[in-house]
Amino acid sequence: EAGVAQSPRYKIIEKRQSVAFWCNPISGHATLYWYQQILGQGPKLLIQFQNNGVVDDSQLPKDRFSAERLKGVDSTLKIQPAKLEDSAVYLCASSITRNEQFFGPGTRLTVL
Amino acid sequence: GENVEQHPSTLSVQEGDSAVIKCTYSDSASNYFPWYKQELGKRPQLIIDIRSNVGEKKDQRIAVTLNKTAKHFSLHITETQPEDSAVYFCAAHGSSNTGKLIFGQGTTLQVKP
């Protein structure tokens, strides 16, 4: 079984620039999550999708972050404009049920 | 609000000793508690989980205990090996019952050969 795929793996941008991350969940997993993991901390949920609908985006900074999952499969997370404090690893995870979540390798974002 | 506290933040043990990591959670409605292991630069990987209808679960050298009354759960690793060295995260379901996980701050475990 293929795992959760993410790209790019690394991204370096300057503040105020835009960036987008892509996630392809495990086939058949209806639920998709985007987490932000700042160095030395646990992952923090940004947004959760069930198929192509948003279940929880309470911690998504909506003035600069956006995410979509148009066809209920792949998802993109965008930051526009980026701030220094957005430097983190962005993890995508997927699950069949509301329990076990499988994580992708993450995208490490550095904002200079 | 939703919160998971994890202790200790760092733990160093000799190979062969046991390691214990403890977590407390705030939402009494939480009913699922996974533990993830994250090696440097890699993705978090689920190593064991427990549901609220069970007090203890074992998988070879790893065990998790849950005390719902006290709202805390612990990870126990016996006969530690150098390859157990990693960051371990506990998590609990958030109050929204959507499957959202609230993670602890992580414990860096170092197993010295």
Coordinates of N, CA, C and O in Angstrom, one line a residue, chain A residues 47-99:
Chain A
I47 N -6.2 22.2 9.3 CA -7.5 22.0 8.6 C -7.7 20.5 8.4 O -6.8 19.7 8.2
Q48 N -9.0 20.1 8.5 CA -9.4 18.7 8.3 C -10.5 18.7 7.2 O -11.5 19.4 7.3
F49 N -10.3 17.8 6.3 CA -11.3 17.6 5.2 C -11.9 16.2 5.4 O -11.3 15.2 5.7
Q50 N -13.2 16.1 5.1 CA -13.9 14.8 5.0 C -14.4 14.8 3.5 O -15.3 15.6 3.2
N51 N -13.8 14.0 2.7 CA -14.0 14.0 1.2 C -13.6 15.5 0.8 O -12.5 15.9 1.1
N52 N -14.4 16.2 0.2 CA -14.0 17.6 -0.2 C -14.6 18.7 0.6 O -14.5 19.8 0.3
G53 N -15.2 18.3 1.8 CA -15.8 19.3 2.7 C -14.9 19.5 3.9 O -14.2 18.6 4.4
V54 N -14.9 20.8 4.4 CA -14.1 21.1 5.5 C -14.8 20.7 6.8 O -16.0 21.1 7.0
V55 N -14.1 20.0 7.7 CA -14.7 19.5 8.9 C -14.3 20.5 10.1 O -15.0 20.8 10.9
D56 N -13.0 20.9 10.0 CA -12.5 21.7 11.1 C -11.4 22.6 10.5 O -10.4 22.1 10.0
D57 N -11.5 23.9 10.6 CA -10.5 24.8 10.2 C -10.3 25.9 11.2 O -9.9 27.0 10.9
S58 N -10.6 25.5 12.5 CA -10.6 26.5 13.5 C -9.3 27.1 13.8 O -9.2 28.2 14.4
Q59 N -8.2 26.4 13.5 CA -6.9 26.9 13.8 C -6.1 27.3 12.6 O -4.9 27.5 12.6
L60 N -6.8 27.5 11.5 CA -6.2 27.9 10.2 C -6.2 29.4 10.2 O -7.2 30.1 10.3
P61 N -5.0 30.1 10.1 CA -4.9 31.6 10.0 C -5.5 32.0 8.6 O -4.8 32.1 7.6
K62 N -6.8 32.2 8.5 CA -7.4 32.4 7.3 C -7.1 33.6 6.5 O -7.4 33.8 5.3
D63 N -6.4 34.6 7.2 CA -6.0 35.8 6.5 C -4.8 35.5 5.5 O -4.6 36.2 4.6
R64 N -4.1 34.4 5.8 CA -3.0 34.1 4.9 C -2.9 32.6 4.4 O -2.2 32.3 3.5
F65 N -3.6 31.7 5.1 CA -3.6 30.3 4.7 C -4.9 30.0 4.0 O -6.0 30.4 4.5
S66 N -4.8 29.1 3.0 CA -6.0 28.5 2.4 C -5.7 27.1 2.0 O -4.5 26.7 1.8
A67 N -6.7 26.3 1.9 CA -6.6 24.9 1.5 C -7.8 24.5 0.8 O -8.9 25.0 1.0
E68 N -7.6 23.5 -0.1 CA -8.7 23.0 -0.9 C -8.5 21.5 -1.2 O -7.3 21.0 -1.2
R69 N -9.6 20.8 -1.4 CA -9.5 19.4 -1.8 C -10.7 19.2 -2.7 O -11.7 18.6 -2.4
L70 N -10.5 19.7 -3.9 CA -11.7 19.9 -4.9 C -12.3 18.6 -5.2 O -13.5 18.5 -5.3
K71 N -11.6 17.5 -5.5 CA -12.2 16.3 -6.0 C -12.2 15.2 -4.9 O -12.4 14.1 -5.2
G72 N -12.0 15.6 -3.7 CA -12.0 14.7 -2.6 C -10.8 13.8 -2.5 O -10.9 12.7 -1.8
V73 N -9.8 14.1 -3.3 CA -8.6 13.2 -3.2 C -7.4 14.1 -2.8 O -7.1 14.2 -1.6
D74 N -6.7 14.6 -3.8 CA -5.5 15.5 -3.5 C -5.9 16.8 -2.8 O -7.1 17.2 -3.0
S75 N -5.0 17.3 -2.2 CA -5.2 18.6 -1.5 C -4.0 19.5 -1.7 O -2.9 19.1 -1.8
T76 N -4.3 20.8 -1.7 CA -3.2 21.8 -1.7 C -3.4 22.8 -0.5 O -4.5 23.1 -0.1
L77 N -2.3 23.2 0.1 CA -2.3 24.2 1.2 C -1.5 25.3 0.7 O -0.4 25.1 0.2
K78 N -2.0 26.5 0.8 CA -1.3 27.7 0.3 C -1.1 28.7 1.4 O -2.0 28.9 2.3
I79 N 0.0 29.4 1.4 CA 0.3 30.5 2.3 C 0.6 31.7 1.4 O 1.5 31.7 0.6
Q80 N -0.1 32.8 1.7 CA 0.1 34.0 1.0 C -0.4 35.2 1.8 O -1.6 35.3 2.0
P81 N 0.5 36.1 2.2 CA 1.9 36.1 2.1 C 2.5 35.4 3.3 O 1.9 35.4 4.4
A82 N 3.7 34.8 3.1 CA 4.3 34.1 4.2 C 5.0 35.1 5.2 O 5.5 36.1 4.8
K83 N 5.0 34.6 6.5 CA 5.7 35.4 7.5 C 6.8 34.5 8.1 O 6.8 33.3 7.9
L84 N 7.8 35.1 8.8 CA 8.9 34.4 9.3 C 8.4 33.2 10.2 O 9.0 32.1 10.2
E85 N 7.3 33.5 11.0 CA 6.8 32.5 12.0 C 6.1 31.3 11.3 O 5.7 30.3 11.9
D86 N 6.0 31.3 10.0 CA 5.4 30.2 9.2 C 6.5 29.1 9.0 O 6.1 28.0 8.5
S87 N 7.7 29.4 9.3 CA 8.8 28.4 9.1 C 8.4 27.2 10.0 O 8.3 27.3 11.2
A88 N 8.3 26.0 9.4 CA 7.8 24.8 10.1 C 7.8 23.7 9.1 O 8.1 23.8 7.9
V89 N 7.5 22.5 9.6 CA 7.2 21.3 8.7 C 5.7 21.2 8.6 O 5.0 21.2 9.6
Y90 N 5.2 21.1 7.3 CA 3.8 21.0 7.1 C 3.5 19.5 6.7 O 4.0 19.0 5.8
L91 N 2.8 18.9 7.6 CA 2.5 17.4 7.5 C 1.1 17.2 7.0 O 0.1 17.9 7.5
C92 N 0.9 16.3 6.1 CA -0.4 15.9 5.6 C -0.6 14.5 6.2 O 0.3 13.7 6.3
A93 N -1.8 14.2 6.6 CA -2.2 12.9 7.1 C -3.5 12.5 6.5 O -4.3 13.3 6.1
S94 N -3.7 11.2 6.5 CA -5.1 10.7 6.0 C -5.5 9.5 6.9 O -4.7 8.9 7.5
S95 N -6.8 9.3 6.8 CA -7.4 8.2 7.6 C -8.7 7.7 7.0 O -9.3 8.5 6.3
I96 N -9.0 6.4 7.3 CA -10.2 5.9 6.8 C -11.3 6.2 7.9 O -12.4 6.7 7.6
T97 N -10.9 5.9 9.1 CA -11.9 6.2 10.2 C -11.4 7.4 10.9 O -10.5 8.1 10.5
R98 N -12.0 7.7 12.0 CA -11.6 8.9 12.8 C -10.5 8.5 13.8 O -10.2 9.3 14.6
N99 N -9.9 7.4 13.7 CA -8.9 7.0 14.5 C -7.5 7.0 13.9 O -6.9 8.1 13.7

